[in-house]
Short mmCIF file of C-alpha atoms and ligand atoms in Angstrom, two decimals:
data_model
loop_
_atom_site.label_atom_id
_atom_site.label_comp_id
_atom_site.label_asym_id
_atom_site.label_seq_id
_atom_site.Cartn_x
_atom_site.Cartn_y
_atom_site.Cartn_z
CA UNK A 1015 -4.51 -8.32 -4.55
CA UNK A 1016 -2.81 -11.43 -3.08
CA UNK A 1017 -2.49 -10.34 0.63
CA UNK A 1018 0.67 -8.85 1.97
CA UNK A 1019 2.71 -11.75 3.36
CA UNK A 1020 4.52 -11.39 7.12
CA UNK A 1021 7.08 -9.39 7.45
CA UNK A 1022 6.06 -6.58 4.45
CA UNK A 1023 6.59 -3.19 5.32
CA UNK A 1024 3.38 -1.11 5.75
CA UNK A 1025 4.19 2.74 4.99
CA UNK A 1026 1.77 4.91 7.44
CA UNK A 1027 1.69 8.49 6.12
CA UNK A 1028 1.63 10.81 9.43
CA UNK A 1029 3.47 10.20 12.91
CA UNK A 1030 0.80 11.16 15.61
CA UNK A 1031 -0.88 8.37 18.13
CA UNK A 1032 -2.85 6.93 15.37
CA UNK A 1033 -0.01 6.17 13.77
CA UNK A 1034 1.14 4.68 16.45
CA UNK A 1035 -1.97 2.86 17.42
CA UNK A 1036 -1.96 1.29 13.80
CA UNK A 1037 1.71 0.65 13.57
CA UNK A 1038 1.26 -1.44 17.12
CA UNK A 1039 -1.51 -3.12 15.02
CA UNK A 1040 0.41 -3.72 12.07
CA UNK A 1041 3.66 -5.78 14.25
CA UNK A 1042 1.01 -7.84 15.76
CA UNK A 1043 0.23 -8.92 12.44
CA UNK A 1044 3.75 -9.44 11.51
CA UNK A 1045 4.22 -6.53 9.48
CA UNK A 1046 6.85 -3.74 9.80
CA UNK A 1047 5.75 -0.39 9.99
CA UNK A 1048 7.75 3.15 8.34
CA UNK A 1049 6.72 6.17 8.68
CA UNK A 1050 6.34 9.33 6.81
CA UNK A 1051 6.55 11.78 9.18
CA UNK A 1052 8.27 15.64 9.92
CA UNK A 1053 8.98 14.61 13.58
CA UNK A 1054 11.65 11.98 14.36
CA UNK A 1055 10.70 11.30 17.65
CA UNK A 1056 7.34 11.11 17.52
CA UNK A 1057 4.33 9.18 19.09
CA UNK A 1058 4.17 6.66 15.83
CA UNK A 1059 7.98 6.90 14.83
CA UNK A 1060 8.96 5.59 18.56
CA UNK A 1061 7.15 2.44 18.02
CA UNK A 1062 8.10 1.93 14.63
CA UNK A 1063 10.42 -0.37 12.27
CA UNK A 1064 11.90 2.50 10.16
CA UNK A 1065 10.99 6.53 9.46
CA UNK A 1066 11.39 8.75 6.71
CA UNK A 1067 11.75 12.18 8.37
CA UNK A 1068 10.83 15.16 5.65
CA UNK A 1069 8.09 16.81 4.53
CA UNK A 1070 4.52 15.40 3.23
CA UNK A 1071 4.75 17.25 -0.19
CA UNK A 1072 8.76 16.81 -0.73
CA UNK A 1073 9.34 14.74 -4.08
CA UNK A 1074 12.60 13.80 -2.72
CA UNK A 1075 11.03 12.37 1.05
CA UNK A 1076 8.01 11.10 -1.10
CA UNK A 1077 10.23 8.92 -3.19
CA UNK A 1078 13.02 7.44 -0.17
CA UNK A 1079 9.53 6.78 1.94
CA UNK A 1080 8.05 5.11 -0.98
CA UNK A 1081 11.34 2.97 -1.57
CA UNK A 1082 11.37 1.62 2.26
CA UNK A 1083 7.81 0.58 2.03
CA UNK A 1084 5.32 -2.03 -0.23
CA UNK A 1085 1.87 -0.48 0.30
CA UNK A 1086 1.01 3.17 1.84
CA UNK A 1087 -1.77 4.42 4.27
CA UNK A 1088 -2.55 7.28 6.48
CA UNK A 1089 -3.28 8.46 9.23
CA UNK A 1090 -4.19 12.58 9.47
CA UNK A 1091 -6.14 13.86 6.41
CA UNK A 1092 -3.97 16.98 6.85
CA UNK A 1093 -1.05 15.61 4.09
CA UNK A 1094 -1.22 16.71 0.36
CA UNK A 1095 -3.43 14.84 -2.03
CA UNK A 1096 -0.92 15.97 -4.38
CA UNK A 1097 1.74 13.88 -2.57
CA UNK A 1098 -0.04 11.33 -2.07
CA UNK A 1099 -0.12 11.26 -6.05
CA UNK A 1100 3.68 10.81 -5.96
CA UNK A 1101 2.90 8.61 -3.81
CA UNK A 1102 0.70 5.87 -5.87
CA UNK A 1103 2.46 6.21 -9.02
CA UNK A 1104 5.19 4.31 -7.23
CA UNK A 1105 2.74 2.05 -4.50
CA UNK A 1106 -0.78 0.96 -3.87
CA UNK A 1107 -2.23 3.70 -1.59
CA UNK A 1108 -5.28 2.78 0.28
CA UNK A 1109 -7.44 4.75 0.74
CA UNK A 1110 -6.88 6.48 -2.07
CA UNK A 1111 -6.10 9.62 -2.95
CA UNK A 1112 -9.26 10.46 -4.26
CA UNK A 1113 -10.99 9.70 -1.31
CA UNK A 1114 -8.38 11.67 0.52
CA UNK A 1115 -9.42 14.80 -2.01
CA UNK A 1116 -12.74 13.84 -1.59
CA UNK A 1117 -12.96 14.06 2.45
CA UNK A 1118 -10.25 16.81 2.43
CA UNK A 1119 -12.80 19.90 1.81
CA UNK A 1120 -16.32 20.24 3.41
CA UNK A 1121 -17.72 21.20 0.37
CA UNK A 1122 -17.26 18.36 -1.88
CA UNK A 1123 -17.52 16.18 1.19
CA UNK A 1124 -20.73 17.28 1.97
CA UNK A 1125 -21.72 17.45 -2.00
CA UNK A 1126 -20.48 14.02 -2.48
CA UNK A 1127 -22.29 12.66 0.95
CA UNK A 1128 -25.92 14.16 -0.44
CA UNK A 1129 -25.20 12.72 -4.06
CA UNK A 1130 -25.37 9.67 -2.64
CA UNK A 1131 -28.76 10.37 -0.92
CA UNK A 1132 -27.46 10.22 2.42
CA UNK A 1133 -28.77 13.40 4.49
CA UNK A 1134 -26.25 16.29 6.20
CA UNK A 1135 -26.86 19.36 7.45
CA UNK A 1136 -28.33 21.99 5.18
CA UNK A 1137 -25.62 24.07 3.93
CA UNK A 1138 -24.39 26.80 1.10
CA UNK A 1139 -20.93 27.51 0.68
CA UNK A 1140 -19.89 31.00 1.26
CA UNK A 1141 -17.25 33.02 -1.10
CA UNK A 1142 -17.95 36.72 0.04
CA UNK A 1143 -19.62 38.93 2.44
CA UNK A 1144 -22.91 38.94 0.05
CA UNK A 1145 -23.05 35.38 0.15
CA UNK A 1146 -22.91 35.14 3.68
CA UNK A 1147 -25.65 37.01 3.91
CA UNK A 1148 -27.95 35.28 1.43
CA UNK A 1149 -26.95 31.80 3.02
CA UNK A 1150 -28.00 32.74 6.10
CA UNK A 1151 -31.26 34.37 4.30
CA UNK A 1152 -31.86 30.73 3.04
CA UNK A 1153 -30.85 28.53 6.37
CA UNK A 1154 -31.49 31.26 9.40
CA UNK A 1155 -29.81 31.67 12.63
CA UNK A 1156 -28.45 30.17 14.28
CA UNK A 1157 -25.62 28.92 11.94
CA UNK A 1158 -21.99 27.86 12.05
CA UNK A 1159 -19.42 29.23 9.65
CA UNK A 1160 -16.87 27.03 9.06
CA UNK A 1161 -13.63 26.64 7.07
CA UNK A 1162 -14.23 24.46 4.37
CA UNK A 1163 -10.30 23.14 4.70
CA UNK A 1164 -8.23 21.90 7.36
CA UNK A 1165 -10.62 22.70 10.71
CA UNK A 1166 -10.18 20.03 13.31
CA UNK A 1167 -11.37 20.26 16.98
CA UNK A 1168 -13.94 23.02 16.70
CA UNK A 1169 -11.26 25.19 15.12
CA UNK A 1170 -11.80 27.49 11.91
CA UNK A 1171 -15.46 27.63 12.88
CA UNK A 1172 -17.63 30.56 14.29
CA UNK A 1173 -21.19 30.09 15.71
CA UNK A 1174 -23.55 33.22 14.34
CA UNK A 1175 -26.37 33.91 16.46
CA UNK A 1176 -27.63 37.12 15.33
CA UNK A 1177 -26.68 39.52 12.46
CA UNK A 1178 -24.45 41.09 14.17
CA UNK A 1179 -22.26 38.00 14.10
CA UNK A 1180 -21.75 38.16 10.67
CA UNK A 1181 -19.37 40.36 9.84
CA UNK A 1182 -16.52 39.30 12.76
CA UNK A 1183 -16.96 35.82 11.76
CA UNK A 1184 -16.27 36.21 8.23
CA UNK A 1185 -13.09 38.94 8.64
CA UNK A 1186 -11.81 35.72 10.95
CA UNK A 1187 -12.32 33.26 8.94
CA UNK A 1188 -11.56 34.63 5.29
CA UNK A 1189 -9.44 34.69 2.74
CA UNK A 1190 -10.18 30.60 2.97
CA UNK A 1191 -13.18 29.24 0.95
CA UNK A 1192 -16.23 28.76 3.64
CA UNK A 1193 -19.14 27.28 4.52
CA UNK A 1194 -22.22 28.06 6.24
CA UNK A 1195 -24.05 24.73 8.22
CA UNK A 1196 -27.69 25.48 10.14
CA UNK A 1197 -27.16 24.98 13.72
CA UNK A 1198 -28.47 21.56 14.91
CA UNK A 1199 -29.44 21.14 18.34
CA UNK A 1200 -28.37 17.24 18.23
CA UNK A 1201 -29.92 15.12 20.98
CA UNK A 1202 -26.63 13.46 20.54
CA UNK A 1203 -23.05 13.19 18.56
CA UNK A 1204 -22.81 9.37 17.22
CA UNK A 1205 -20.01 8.08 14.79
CA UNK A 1206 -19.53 4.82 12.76
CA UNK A 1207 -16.44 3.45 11.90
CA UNK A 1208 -16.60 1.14 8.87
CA UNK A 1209 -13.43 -0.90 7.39
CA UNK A 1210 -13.90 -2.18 3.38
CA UNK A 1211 -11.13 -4.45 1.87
CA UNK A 1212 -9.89 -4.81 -1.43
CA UNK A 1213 -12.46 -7.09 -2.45
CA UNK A 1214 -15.36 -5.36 -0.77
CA UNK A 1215 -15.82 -7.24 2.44
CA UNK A 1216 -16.83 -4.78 5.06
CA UNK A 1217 -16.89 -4.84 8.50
CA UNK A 1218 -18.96 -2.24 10.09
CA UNK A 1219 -17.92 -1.13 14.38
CA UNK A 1220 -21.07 -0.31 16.54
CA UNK A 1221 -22.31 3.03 16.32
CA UNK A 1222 -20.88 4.78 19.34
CA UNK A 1223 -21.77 8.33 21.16
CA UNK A 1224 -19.21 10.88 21.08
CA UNK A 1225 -19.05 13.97 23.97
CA UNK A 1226 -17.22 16.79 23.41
CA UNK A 1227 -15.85 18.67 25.64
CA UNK A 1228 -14.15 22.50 24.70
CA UNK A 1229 -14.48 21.08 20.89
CA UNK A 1230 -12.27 18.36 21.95
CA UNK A 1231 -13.44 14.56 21.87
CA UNK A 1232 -13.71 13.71 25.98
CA UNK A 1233 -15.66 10.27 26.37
CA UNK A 1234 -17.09 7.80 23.77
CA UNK A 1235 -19.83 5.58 24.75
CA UNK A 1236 -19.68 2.16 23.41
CA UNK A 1237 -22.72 1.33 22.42
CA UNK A 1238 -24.09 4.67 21.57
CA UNK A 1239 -27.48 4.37 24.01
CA UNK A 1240 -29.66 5.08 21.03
CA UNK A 1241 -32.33 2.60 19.58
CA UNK A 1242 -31.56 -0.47 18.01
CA UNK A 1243 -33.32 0.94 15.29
CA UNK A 1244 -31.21 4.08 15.21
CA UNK A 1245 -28.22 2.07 15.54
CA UNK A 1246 -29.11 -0.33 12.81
CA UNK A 1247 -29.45 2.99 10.38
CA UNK A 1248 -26.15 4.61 11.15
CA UNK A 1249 -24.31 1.25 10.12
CA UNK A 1250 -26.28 1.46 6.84
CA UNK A 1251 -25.13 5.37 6.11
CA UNK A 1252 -21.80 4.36 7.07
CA UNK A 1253 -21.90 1.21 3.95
CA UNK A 1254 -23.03 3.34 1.70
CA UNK A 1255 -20.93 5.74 1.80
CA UNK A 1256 -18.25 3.37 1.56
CA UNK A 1257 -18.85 1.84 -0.97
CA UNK A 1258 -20.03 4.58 -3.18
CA UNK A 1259 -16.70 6.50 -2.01
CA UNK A 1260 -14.64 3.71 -2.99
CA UNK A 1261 -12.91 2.91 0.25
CA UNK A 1262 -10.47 0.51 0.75
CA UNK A 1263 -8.92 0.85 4.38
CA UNK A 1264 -11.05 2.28 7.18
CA UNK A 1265 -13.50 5.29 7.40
CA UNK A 1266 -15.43 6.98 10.57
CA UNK A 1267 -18.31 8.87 9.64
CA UNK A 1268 -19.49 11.69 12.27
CA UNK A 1269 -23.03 11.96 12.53
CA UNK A 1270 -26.04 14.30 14.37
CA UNK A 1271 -28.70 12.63 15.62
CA UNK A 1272 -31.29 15.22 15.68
CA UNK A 1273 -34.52 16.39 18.68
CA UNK A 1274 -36.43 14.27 15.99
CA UNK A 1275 -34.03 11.34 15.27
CA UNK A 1276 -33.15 11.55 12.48
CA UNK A 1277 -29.70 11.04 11.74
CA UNK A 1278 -27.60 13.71 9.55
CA UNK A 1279 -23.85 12.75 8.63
CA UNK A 1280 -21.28 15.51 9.94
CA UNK A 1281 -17.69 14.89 8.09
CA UNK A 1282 -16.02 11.70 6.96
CA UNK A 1283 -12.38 10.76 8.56
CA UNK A 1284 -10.67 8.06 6.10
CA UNK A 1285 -8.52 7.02 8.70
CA UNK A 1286 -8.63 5.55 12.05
CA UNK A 1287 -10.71 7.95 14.67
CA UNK A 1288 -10.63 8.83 18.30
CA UNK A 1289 -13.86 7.69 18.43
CA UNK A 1290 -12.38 4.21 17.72
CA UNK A 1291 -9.87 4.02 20.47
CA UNK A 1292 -12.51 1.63 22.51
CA UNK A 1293 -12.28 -0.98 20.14
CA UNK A 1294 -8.72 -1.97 20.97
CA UNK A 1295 -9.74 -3.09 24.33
CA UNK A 1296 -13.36 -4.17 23.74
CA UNK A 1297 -12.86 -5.94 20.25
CA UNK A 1298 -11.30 -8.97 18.80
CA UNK A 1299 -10.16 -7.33 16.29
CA UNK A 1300 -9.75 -3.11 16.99
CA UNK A 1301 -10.35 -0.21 14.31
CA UNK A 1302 -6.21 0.04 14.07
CA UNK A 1303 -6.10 -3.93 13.26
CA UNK A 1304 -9.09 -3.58 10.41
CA UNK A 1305 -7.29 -0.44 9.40
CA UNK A 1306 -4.16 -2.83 8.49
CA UNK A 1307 -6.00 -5.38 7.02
CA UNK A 1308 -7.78 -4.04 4.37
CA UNK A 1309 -4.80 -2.17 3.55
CA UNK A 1310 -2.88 -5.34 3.80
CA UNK A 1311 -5.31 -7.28 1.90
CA UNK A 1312 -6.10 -9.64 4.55
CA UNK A 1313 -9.77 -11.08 5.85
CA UNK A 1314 -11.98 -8.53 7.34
CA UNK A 1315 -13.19 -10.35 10.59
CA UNK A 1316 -16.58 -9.27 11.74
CA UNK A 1317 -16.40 -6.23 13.99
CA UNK A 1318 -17.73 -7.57 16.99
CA UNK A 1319 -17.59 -6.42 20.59
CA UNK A 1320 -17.37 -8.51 23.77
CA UNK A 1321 -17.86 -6.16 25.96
CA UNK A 1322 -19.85 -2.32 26.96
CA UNK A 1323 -16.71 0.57 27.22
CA UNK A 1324 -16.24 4.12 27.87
CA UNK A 1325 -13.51 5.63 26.79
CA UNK A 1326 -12.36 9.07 28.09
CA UNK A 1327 -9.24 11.20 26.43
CA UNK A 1328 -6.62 12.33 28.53
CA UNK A 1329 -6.60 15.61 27.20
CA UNK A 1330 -3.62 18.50 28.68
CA UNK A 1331 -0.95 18.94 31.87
CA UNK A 1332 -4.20 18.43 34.00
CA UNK A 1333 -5.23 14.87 32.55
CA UNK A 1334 -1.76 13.04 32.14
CA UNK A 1335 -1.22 14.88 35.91
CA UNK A 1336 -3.60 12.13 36.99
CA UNK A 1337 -1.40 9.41 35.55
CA UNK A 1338 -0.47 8.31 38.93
CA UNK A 1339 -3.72 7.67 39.83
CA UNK A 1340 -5.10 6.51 37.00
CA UNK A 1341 -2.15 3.43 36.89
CA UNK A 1342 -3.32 2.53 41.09
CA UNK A 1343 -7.16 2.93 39.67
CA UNK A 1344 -7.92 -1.02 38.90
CA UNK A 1345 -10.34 -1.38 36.01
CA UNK A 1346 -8.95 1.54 34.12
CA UNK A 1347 -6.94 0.19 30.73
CA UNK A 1348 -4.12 3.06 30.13
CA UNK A 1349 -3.08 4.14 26.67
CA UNK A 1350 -0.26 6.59 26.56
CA UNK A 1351 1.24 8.27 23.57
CA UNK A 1352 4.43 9.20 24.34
CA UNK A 1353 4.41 12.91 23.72
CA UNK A 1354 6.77 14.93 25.03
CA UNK A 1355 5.21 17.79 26.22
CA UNK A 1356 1.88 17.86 27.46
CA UNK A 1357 0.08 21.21 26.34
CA UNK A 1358 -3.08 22.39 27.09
CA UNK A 1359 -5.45 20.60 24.31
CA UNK A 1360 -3.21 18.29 23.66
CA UNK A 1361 -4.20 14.23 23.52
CA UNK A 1362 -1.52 12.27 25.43
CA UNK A 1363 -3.25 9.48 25.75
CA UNK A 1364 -6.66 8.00 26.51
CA UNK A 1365 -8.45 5.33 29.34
CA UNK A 1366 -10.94 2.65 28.65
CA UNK A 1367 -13.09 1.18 30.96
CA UNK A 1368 -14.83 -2.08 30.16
CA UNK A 1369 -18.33 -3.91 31.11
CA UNK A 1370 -19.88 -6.27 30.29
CA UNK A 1371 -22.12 -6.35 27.40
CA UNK A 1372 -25.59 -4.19 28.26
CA UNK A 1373 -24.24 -3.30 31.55
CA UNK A 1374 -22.55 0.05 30.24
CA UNK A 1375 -23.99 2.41 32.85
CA UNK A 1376 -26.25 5.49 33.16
CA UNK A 1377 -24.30 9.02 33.89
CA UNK A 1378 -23.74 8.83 37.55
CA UNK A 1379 -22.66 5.07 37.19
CA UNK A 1380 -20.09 5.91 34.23
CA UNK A 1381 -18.31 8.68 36.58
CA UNK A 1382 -17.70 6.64 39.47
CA UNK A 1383 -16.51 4.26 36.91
CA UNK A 1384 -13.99 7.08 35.86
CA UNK A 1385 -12.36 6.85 39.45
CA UNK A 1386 -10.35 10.04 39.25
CA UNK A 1387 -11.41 10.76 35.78
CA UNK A 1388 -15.36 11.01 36.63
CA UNK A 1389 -15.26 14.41 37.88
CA UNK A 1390 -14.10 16.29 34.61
CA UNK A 1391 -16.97 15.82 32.03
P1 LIG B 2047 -16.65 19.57 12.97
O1 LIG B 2047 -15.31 20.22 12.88
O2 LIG B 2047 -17.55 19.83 11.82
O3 LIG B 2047 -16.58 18.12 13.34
O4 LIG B 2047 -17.36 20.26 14.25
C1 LIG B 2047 -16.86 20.10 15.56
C2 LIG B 2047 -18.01 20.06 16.54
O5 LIG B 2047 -18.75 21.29 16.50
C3 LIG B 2047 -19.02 18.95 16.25
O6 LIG B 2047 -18.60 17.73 16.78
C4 LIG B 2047 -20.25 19.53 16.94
O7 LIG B 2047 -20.19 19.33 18.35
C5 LIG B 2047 -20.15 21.01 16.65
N1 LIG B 2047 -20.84 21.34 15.39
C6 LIG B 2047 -20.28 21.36 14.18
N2 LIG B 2047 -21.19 21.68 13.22
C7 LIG B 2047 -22.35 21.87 13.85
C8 LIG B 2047 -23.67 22.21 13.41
N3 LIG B 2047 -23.95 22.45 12.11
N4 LIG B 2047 -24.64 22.28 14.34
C9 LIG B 2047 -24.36 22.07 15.65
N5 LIG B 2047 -23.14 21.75 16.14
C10 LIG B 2047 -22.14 21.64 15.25
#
């Protein structure tokens, strides 16, 4: 595709912060960015050129959206494949919907992920109480029982410890298709977030640690403190699976790295990621600005880092409470996300703190880095 000249109008599917992280992205690039989205003042819409306010499966919103815009992206994985059909009958969508399908359901996620000889979890997916109990015959306990559809932050998932467990956990969690993961006991959470243009230039981010934090993403360590080695293996899961997916846009692929080290892919995100949010402050070029150019059909730049960073979410009334402080704390970068109400789970925003490259510090060092922020993890 000849690449999207300045002052095209990129359509971004979704209007939460990445949205507006990638629509911020987009302008710096020259491009306008619309958005798709049910909430007219929301965190992408406020930063935005234009908005089509309706909803993601509408035929009617699907084709004014499509009209406003020349190619389409995403930002949540939560919208309808099928819309996104409508969708690229009438525009390029990247990624596609396939992918989208693909990533949308653990099952073929995970099915698709081992296909292509790239180790998960072990896991059996679960349709009934008799299966349940077979699975967890086959994989033991502990185990996590998970929604095979729409789970995000640790929710539509149960942890079963003993057999006991069972039976609560799948009254919860059914009608919905399942699936049952053995429990890892991860040294550590890593994710790599790969972008792959049009013409299959990729550009591959660090591999980063993730910490969670009630389910919720709380810091990101940039670079992950793993081996070089270890490093150098997660970049070369996160290729594959982009190109045997497909992808054209950006993908972040969740990983274990298990008490042996061996590294065990999670989920896939075909979209910008939390986990990403460093990069804007600690990159030439950020996850949100590789996002837009492979979408856009621009160069891929290599995705280098100049410097160490932490990043910590600013997660509920008791993080953006700190605002304040954090704005008086030099050294802390502030990213807000204009949401109007700040409820408890909620991301409002997000701090980086940069150093310089090898100098990202130990535990103690990174909460006194944190200034008011240290305490919490
Ligand atoms: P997910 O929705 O699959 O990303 O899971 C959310 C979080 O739950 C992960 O980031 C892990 O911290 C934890 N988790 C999920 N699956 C497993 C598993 N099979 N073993 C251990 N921890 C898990």
């Amino acid at each position: 595709m000849t690449p999207l000249p300045p002052g095209a109008t990129i359509g971004i599917v979704g209007g939460g912060q990445l949205g507006r992280m990638s629509a911020m992205a987009a302008a710096r690039l020259g491009y306008r960015a619309h958005i798709l989205t049910e909430e007219p003042q929301g965190p992408a819409a406020q930063v935005a050129a234009g908005t089509t306010i309706g909803p993601y499966d509408d035929p009617t919103t699907i084709a004014a959206f499509a009209a406003c815009v020349d190619v389409v992206t995403f930002e949540f994985e939560n919208v309808s494949a099928a819309g996104l059909d409508l969708l690229a009958a009438a525009r390029p969508v990247h990624p596609s919907p396939a992918v989208l399908r693909l990533t949308q359901a653990r099952v073929t996620e995970k099915s698709f992920i081992n296909a292509a000889g790239v180790p998960t979890v072990a896991w059996l997916p679960v349709g009934s109480p008799e299966e349940l109990a077979a699975a967890v015959a086959q994989l033991g306990l502990p185990a996590v029982l998970k929604t095979t559809r729409l789970g995000y932050d640790g929710r539509g998932q149960a942890m079963l410890r003993t057999m006991a467990d069972l039976a609560p956990a799948y009254e919860r969690l059914s009608p919905k298709p399942l699936i049952l993961e053995a429990f890892v006991d991860f040294a550590c959470e890593i994710s790599v977030i790969i972008a792959r243009g049009q013409d299959g230039q990729m550009a591959v981010f660090d591999a980063v640690e993730n910490r969670h934090r009630h389910h919720i993403l709380d810091l990101t360590l940039a670079p992950a403190p793993i081996t070089p080695d270890l490093a150098a293996q997660a970049q070369a899961i996160a290729r594959e699976i982009a190109v045997a997916i497909g992808l054209v846009g950006l993908l972040a692929v969740e990983m274990f790295v298990d008490a042996s080290g061996h590294i065990l892919v999670n989920e896939l995100a075909p979209r910008p990621h939390n986990s990403g949010h460093w990069t804007i402050d600690a990159c030439p070029a950020s996850q949100f600005e590789m996002h837009i150019r492979a979408v856009a059909g621009l160069p891929l730049p290599p995705a280098t880092r100049h410097s160490d960073a932490v990043m910590k979410n600013l997660v509920g009334p008791e993080a953006t409470a700190l605002w304040p402080d954090i704005l008086a704390t030099p050294g802390l970068i502030p990213h807000l996300y204009g949401k109007a109400e700040a409820r408890a789970g909620r991301k409002m925003g997000h701090v980086t703190r940069l150093f310089a490259r090898g100098a990202l510090p130990g535990q103690f060092g990174l909460s006194a880095a944190l200034g008011v922020l240290g305490g919490e993890s």
